[in-house]
Coordinates of C-alpha atoms and ligand atoms in Angstrom, one line a residue:
M7 CA -2.1 -22.9 -29.0
T8 CA -0.8 -21.6 -32.3
S9 CA 2.6 -22.4 -34.1
D10 CA 4.1 -19.0 -32.5
G11 CA 2.8 -20.3 -28.9
T12 CA -0.1 -17.7 -28.9
V13 CA -3.0 -19.2 -26.8
Q14 CA -6.2 -19.0 -28.7
H15 CA -8.9 -19.2 -26.2
D16 CA -11.3 -16.5 -25.2
G17 CA -9.0 -14.0 -23.6
G18 CA -6.0 -16.3 -23.6
S19 CA -3.7 -14.0 -25.6
L20 CA -2.9 -10.4 -25.2
G21 CA -5.0 -9.5 -28.3
G22 CA -7.9 -11.5 -27.2
L23 CA -7.8 -9.5 -23.7
F24 CA -7.9 -6.0 -25.0
G25 CA -10.1 -7.0 -28.3
G26 CA -12.4 -8.8 -25.9
G27 CA -12.8 -6.1 -23.5
L28 CA -11.3 -7.8 -20.7
M29 CA -8.8 -5.4 -20.2
P30 CA -10.0 -1.8 -20.2
E31 CA -7.7 1.1 -20.7
S32 CA -8.8 2.4 -17.6
V33 CA -7.2 -0.3 -15.7
L34 CA -3.9 0.0 -17.5
S35 CA -3.5 3.6 -16.6
F36 CA -4.7 3.2 -12.8
R37 CA -2.3 4.5 -10.2
P38 CA -3.4 4.5 -6.9
D39 CA -3.5 8.0 -5.1
H40 CA -3.6 6.5 -1.5
Q41 CA -0.7 4.4 -0.5
S42 CA -0.2 3.9 3.2
E43 CA 2.9 2.2 4.9
Q44 CA 0.8 -1.2 4.7
I45 CA 2.4 -2.6 1.5
D46 CA 0.0 -5.8 1.7
W47 CA -2.8 -4.8 -0.8
Q48 CA -1.0 -2.3 -3.0
A49 CA 0.0 -4.4 -5.7
L50 CA -3.6 -5.6 -6.1
T51 CA -4.8 -2.0 -6.5
P52 CA -4.9 -2.5 -10.6
A53 CA -6.9 -5.7 -9.8
A54 CA -9.3 -3.4 -7.8
A55 CA -9.6 -1.3 -10.9
W56 CA -10.2 -4.1 -13.0
L57 CA -13.1 -5.6 -10.9
T58 CA -14.7 -2.3 -10.7
A59 CA -14.5 -1.9 -14.6
L60 CA -15.9 -5.6 -15.1
L61 CA -18.3 -5.5 -12.6
K62 CA -19.7 -1.9 -12.3
P63 CA -21.2 -2.6 -8.8
R64 CA -24.2 -0.7 -7.6
R65 CA -23.3 -1.5 -3.8
F66 CA -19.6 -2.5 -2.8
V67 CA -19.0 -3.5 1.0
E68 CA -15.5 -4.0 2.2
L69 CA -15.0 -6.1 5.6
G70 CA -11.3 -5.0 7.0
T71 CA -10.3 -1.7 5.9
Y72 CA -7.4 -0.6 8.0
A73 CA -5.5 2.2 6.6
G74 CA -7.6 1.9 3.5
D75 CA -5.0 0.9 0.5
S76 CA -7.9 -1.6 -0.9
Y77 CA -11.0 0.4 0.0
C78 CA -9.6 3.8 -1.6
A79 CA -8.4 2.0 -4.5
F80 CA -11.9 0.7 -5.2
C81 CA -13.3 4.1 -4.6
Q82 CA -10.8 5.9 -6.8
A83 CA -11.6 3.5 -9.7
M84 CA -15.3 4.0 -9.2
R85 CA -14.6 7.8 -9.5
E86 CA -12.4 7.6 -12.4
Q87 CA -14.7 5.0 -14.3
G88 CA -17.6 7.0 -13.6
V89 CA -19.5 3.9 -11.7
S90 CA -22.4 5.1 -9.8
C91 CA -22.3 3.0 -6.8
E92 CA -22.8 3.0 -2.7
A93 CA -19.9 2.1 -0.9
F94 CA -19.1 0.9 2.6
A95 CA -16.0 0.3 4.6
V96 CA -16.6 -1.7 7.7
D97 CA -13.9 -2.1 10.4
L98 CA -13.8 -1.7 14.4
W99 CA -10.3 0.2 13.5
E100 CA -8.8 -1.4 16.5
G101 CA -6.7 -4.3 14.7
D102 CA -6.7 -8.0 15.3
E103 CA -4.4 -10.7 16.0
H104 CA -2.9 -10.8 12.5
T105 CA -2.6 -6.9 12.1
G106 CA -1.7 -6.5 15.9
A107 CA -3.7 -3.5 17.8
Y108 CA -3.3 -0.1 16.6
G109 CA -4.5 3.5 17.6
P110 CA -7.3 5.7 16.7
E111 CA -4.9 7.8 14.5
V112 CA -5.2 5.2 11.6
L113 CA -8.8 6.1 11.3
A114 CA -8.5 9.7 11.8
R115 CA -5.8 9.9 9.0
L116 CA -8.1 7.9 6.7
R117 CA -11.1 10.1 7.5
D118 CA -9.1 13.0 6.4
Y119 CA -8.3 11.6 3.1
H120 CA -11.4 9.8 2.3
D121 CA -14.2 12.1 3.5
P122 CA -13.5 15.0 1.0
R123 CA -12.8 12.8 -1.9
Y124 CA -15.4 9.9 -1.7
G125 CA -17.9 10.9 1.2
H126 CA -20.5 11.6 -1.5
F127 CA -20.9 7.9 -2.1
S128 CA -19.0 6.4 0.3
R129 CA -19.1 5.6 4.3
L130 CA -16.5 4.3 7.0
M131 CA -18.8 2.3 9.2
R132 CA -16.9 1.7 12.7
M133 CA -18.5 -1.5 13.9
R134 CA -18.2 -5.3 14.1
F135 CA -19.0 -7.2 10.7
D136 CA -21.7 -8.9 12.3
D137 CA -23.3 -5.8 13.6
A138 CA -22.8 -4.2 10.1
R139 CA -24.3 -6.9 8.2
E140 CA -27.9 -6.4 9.9
T141 CA -28.0 -3.0 8.5
F142 CA -27.9 -4.2 4.6
E143 CA -30.9 -5.7 2.8
D144 CA -30.7 -9.4 1.5
G145 CA -29.8 -9.6 -2.1
S146 CA -28.3 -5.9 -2.2
V147 CA -24.6 -6.1 -2.3
D148 CA -22.8 -6.6 -5.9
L149 CA -19.2 -6.7 -4.5
L150 CA -18.0 -7.8 -1.2
H151 CA -14.5 -7.8 -0.2
I152 CA -13.4 -10.3 2.7
D153 CA -10.2 -9.0 4.6
G154 CA -10.8 -9.2 8.4
L155 CA -9.3 -11.4 10.4
H156 CA -7.6 -14.5 8.6
T157 CA -8.0 -17.5 10.4
Y158 CA -10.1 -20.3 8.9
E159 CA -13.0 -19.7 11.4
A160 CA -13.3 -16.0 11.0
A161 CA -12.8 -16.0 7.2
S162 CA -15.4 -18.8 6.9
H163 CA -17.9 -17.2 8.8
D164 CA -17.6 -13.8 7.2
F165 CA -18.1 -15.7 4.0
R166 CA -21.0 -17.7 4.7
S167 CA -22.9 -15.4 7.1
W168 CA -22.7 -12.6 4.3
L169 CA -23.9 -14.7 1.5
P170 CA -27.5 -14.0 1.9
K171 CA -26.5 -10.3 1.5
M172 CA -25.4 -11.0 -2.0
S173 CA -27.2 -10.0 -5.2
P174 CA -27.7 -12.3 -7.9
R175 CA -24.9 -10.9 -9.9
G176 CA -22.9 -10.9 -6.9
V177 CA -19.0 -11.4 -6.7
V178 CA -17.0 -12.0 -3.4
I179 CA -13.4 -11.5 -3.2
L180 CA -11.0 -12.8 -0.6
H181 CA -7.6 -11.4 0.3
D182 CA -4.7 -13.8 1.6
T183 CA -5.5 -17.1 -0.1
T184 CA -2.0 -18.3 0.0
P185 CA -0.3 -17.6 3.4
R186 CA -0.3 -20.9 5.8
E187 CA 1.7 -19.5 8.6
R188 CA 0.6 -17.7 11.8
G189 CA -2.5 -19.1 11.9
F190 CA -3.6 -17.8 8.5
G191 CA -6.3 -20.2 7.0
V192 CA -8.0 -18.4 4.3
Y193 CA -6.3 -20.9 2.1
R194 CA -8.5 -23.8 3.5
L195 CA -11.7 -21.8 3.0
W196 CA -10.3 -21.3 -0.6
D197 CA -10.1 -25.0 -1.2
E198 CA -13.7 -25.5 -0.3
I199 CA -15.0 -22.5 -2.4
E200 CA -13.1 -23.8 -5.4
R201 CA -15.3 -27.1 -5.4
E202 CA -18.5 -25.5 -4.7
Y203 CA -18.3 -22.2 -6.9
A204 CA -16.8 -20.5 -10.4
C205 CA -13.8 -18.9 -9.1
F206 CA -10.3 -18.2 -9.7
N207 CA -7.2 -16.8 -7.8
L208 CA -4.9 -13.9 -8.4
P209 CA -1.5 -15.4 -6.8
H210 CA 0.4 -12.1 -6.4
S211 CA 0.4 -10.3 -3.0
N212 CA -0.5 -13.1 -1.0
G213 CA -3.6 -14.2 -3.3
L214 CA -6.9 -12.6 -4.1
G215 CA -9.6 -15.3 -4.6
V216 CA -12.4 -13.9 -6.9
V217 CA -15.6 -15.9 -6.4
V218 CA -18.5 -15.5 -9.0
L219 CA -21.6 -16.8 -7.1
D220 CA -23.8 -17.3 -10.3
P221 CA -21.8 -16.8 -13.6
D222 CA -25.4 -16.9 -15.6
A223 CA -26.3 -14.0 -13.7
A224 CA -22.9 -12.1 -13.3
P225 CA -21.7 -9.4 -15.8
D226 CA -20.5 -10.8 -19.0
G227 CA -16.8 -10.4 -18.6
I228 CA -16.1 -11.6 -15.2
A229 CA -18.3 -14.4 -16.0
R230 CA -16.1 -15.4 -19.1
V231 CA -13.0 -15.0 -17.0
A232 CA -14.6 -17.6 -14.5
R233 CA -15.3 -19.9 -17.1
M234 CA -11.9 -19.8 -18.6
D235 CA -9.3 -22.8 -18.2
E236 CA -6.1 -21.8 -16.5
A237 CA -4.0 -21.4 -19.8
A238 CA -6.5 -19.0 -21.1
R239 CA -6.4 -17.0 -18.1
R240 CA -2.8 -16.9 -17.4
P241 CA -2.1 -13.8 -19.7
L242 CA -4.9 -11.7 -17.8
L243 CA -3.3 -12.6 -14.4
L244 CA 0.2 -11.7 -15.6
V245 CA -0.8 -8.2 -17.0
L246 CA -2.6 -7.6 -13.7
K247 CA 0.6 -8.4 -11.6
S248 CA 2.8 -6.5 -13.8
L249 CA 0.7 -3.5 -13.2
G250 CA 1.0 -4.3 -9.6
D251 CA 4.7 -4.5 -9.8
L252 CA 4.6 -1.1 -11.4
V253 CA 2.8 0.4 -8.5
I254 CA 5.2 -0.9 -5.7
A255 CA 8.0 0.3 -8.0
H256 CA 6.5 3.7 -8.0
A257 CA 5.9 3.3 -4.1
K258 CA 9.6 2.5 -3.7
E259 CA 10.5 5.5 -5.9
R260 CA 8.6 7.9 -3.9
F261 CA 10.3 6.6 -0.8
R262 CA 13.7 7.0 -2.1
A263 CA 13.1 10.5 -3.2
G264 CA 12.0 11.3 0.3
E265 CA 15.0 9.9 1.7
L266 CA 17.1 11.8 -0.6
E267 CA 15.4 14.9 0.3
R268 CA 15.9 14.2 4.0
L269 CA 19.7 13.4 3.4
K270 CA 20.2 16.7 1.5
G271 CA 18.6 18.6 4.3
R272 CA 20.9 17.0 6.8
Y273 CA 24.1 17.7 4.8
R274 CA 22.9 21.3 4.4
E275 CA 22.6 21.6 8.7
L276 CA 26.2 20.0 8.8
E277 CA 27.7 22.6 6.5
W278 CA 26.2 25.3 8.5
A279 CA 27.8 23.7 11.7
V280 CA 31.0 23.3 10.3
E281 CA 31.0 27.1 9.3
D282 CA 29.7 28.2 12.7
L283 CA 32.6 26.0 14.4
R284 CA 35.2 27.6 11.9
R285 CA 34.1 31.1 12.9
G286 CA 34.0 30.4 16.7
H287 CA 37.4 28.9 16.4
R288 CA 38.9 31.8 14.5
S289 CA 37.7 34.5 16.9
E290 CA 38.9 32.3 19.8
L291 CA 42.5 31.9 18.3
S292 CA 42.9 35.7 17.4
E293 CA 41.8 36.4 21.2
L294 CA 44.4 34.1 22.5
L295 CA 47.2 35.3 20.1
H296 CA 46.2 38.7 21.2
L297 CA 46.5 37.9 25.1
I298 CA 49.9 35.8 24.3
C299 CA 51.6 38.6 22.6
A300 CA 50.3 41.3 25.1
E301 CA 51.1 39.5 28.3
F302 CA 53.3 36.3 27.9
P303 CA 55.6 36.7 24.9
G304 CA 57.7 33.9 24.1
L305 CA 55.4 31.2 25.3
S306 CA 55.4 29.5 21.8
E307 CA 54.2 26.2 23.0
R308 CA 51.1 27.3 24.0
L309 CA 50.4 28.8 20.5
A310 CA 51.4 25.6 18.7
S311 CA 49.0 23.6 21.0
I312 CA 46.2 25.7 20.0
E313 CA 47.1 25.7 16.4
D314 CA 47.1 21.8 16.6
R315 CA 43.5 21.8 18.4
L316 CA 42.2 24.0 15.6
R317 CA 43.5 21.8 12.8
R318 CA 41.9 18.5 14.5
V319 CA 38.6 20.3 14.8
E320 CA 38.6 21.3 11.2
E321 CA 39.5 18.0 9.7
T322 CA 36.8 16.0 12.0
A323 CA 34.3 18.6 10.7
A324 CA 35.7 18.3 6.9
G325 CA 35.4 14.3 7.5
D326 CA 31.8 14.4 8.8
A327 CA 30.7 16.8 5.7
A328 CA 32.2 14.4 3.2
E329 CA 30.9 11.4 4.8
T330 CA 27.5 12.8 4.6
A331 CA 28.0 14.1 0.7
S332 CA 28.9 10.5 0.1
D333 CA 25.5 9.0 1.5
A334 CA 23.7 11.5 0.0
A335 CA 25.4 10.8 -3.6
N336 CA 24.8 7.0 -2.8
V337 CA 21.0 7.6 -2.3
E338 CA 20.8 9.9 -5.6
Q339 CA 22.4 7.0 -7.5
T340 CA 20.3 4.4 -6.1
G341 CA 17.1 6.6 -6.7
G342 CA 18.4 7.3 -10.4
G343 CA 19.1 3.5 -11.2
Ligands
SAM14 C1 -6.0 -7.3 7.1 S1 -6.8 -5.7 7.7 C2 -7.4 -5.0 6.4 C3 -6.6 -4.7 5.4 C4 -7.1 -3.5 4.3 N1 -8.0 -4.2 3.4 C5 -6.0 -3.1 3.5 O1 -6.1 -2.7 2.3 O2 -4.7 -3.0 3.7 C6 -8.0 -6.4 8.8 C7 -9.0 -5.3 9.5 O3 -10.0 -6.0 9.9 C8 -10.8 -5.5 11.2 N2 -11.3 -6.5 11.7 C9 -11.0 -8.0 11.7 N3 -12.3 -8.5 12.3 C10 -13.3 -7.7 12.5 C11 -14.5 -7.8 12.9 N4 -15.3 -8.7 13.1 N5 -15.3 -6.6 12.9 C12 -14.6 -5.5 12.6 N6 -13.4 -5.1 12.1 C13 -12.6 -6.5 12.2 C14 -9.4 -5.2 11.9 O4 -9.6 -4.1 12.8 C15 -8.1 -4.8 10.8 O5 -8.2 -3.5 10.6

């Protein structure tokens, strides 16, 4: 540590990260194009761009894709960085005991988005992880993302059974290394992995564990990060977390903008409804006045009651319109602030 508090290890300062090529510009400018309503992986999408930049994988496999937030982030990073890679997403697209069951519309929506953009280098494989494994040659996968069922037994099985498929330069990443509730058990597997392999954990968004199977054979950048001590690695993890926070902030901004448009539309509908009511009551009134004057001159109480009814209807309508205008102004203010 220097006198100004800067950590001076390999990559242990922001200067070290950028100068040492550990934080390429393509990662800093990465913004995911595909964001579903599943928020879990979104803050890790800059980490997907970062891993892609450091590893330049020739074959990428994801076990557990669901709505495609993580998978599409990898595909987008590969396309933006010009990385030549075969990519495979494996899932039954039925859900499991942690995600809950879901319908065929999830895969259909993902196909609509994925196929035209990434279909030339990437495939969605609808099958069990164990069945998909047999379709890959041993030693052929450079990057494996394990994000299936998160019990200890399932995650251990996925990790250990896919190890023979990994290439010598291979890196395995595992999502959800931190949760301990609801039967999540990846953290137990992670304890074992930390004793056996060169690895590190990105702690945000429920944790993404990165396992460098053989640092001597792995690409230089990722091997250097795996060998750093925690203090040296901290600035790097902080930058990745801050980039993730930015992704989440953009997603919230988009949601608020959508809500504002919805409320503005509702306000316009109410304005039209009020105007219709006014017009209807005006003509009803003049009709009744006409009748009263013609047939029952002198029945002024009836006229007064009609006028009173009309006034109450108009007051209610004006109150509704003012309330909607105030809702819209609140959302606009929250969105702008
Ligand atoms: C946590 S979700 C994946 C989340 C995804 N990576 C994302 O970015 O949001 C887990 C998925 O794994 C699938 N899955 C779990 N076990 C599986 C198995 N043995 N074979 C195939 N799919 C499985 C489930 O259908 C579910 O869609």
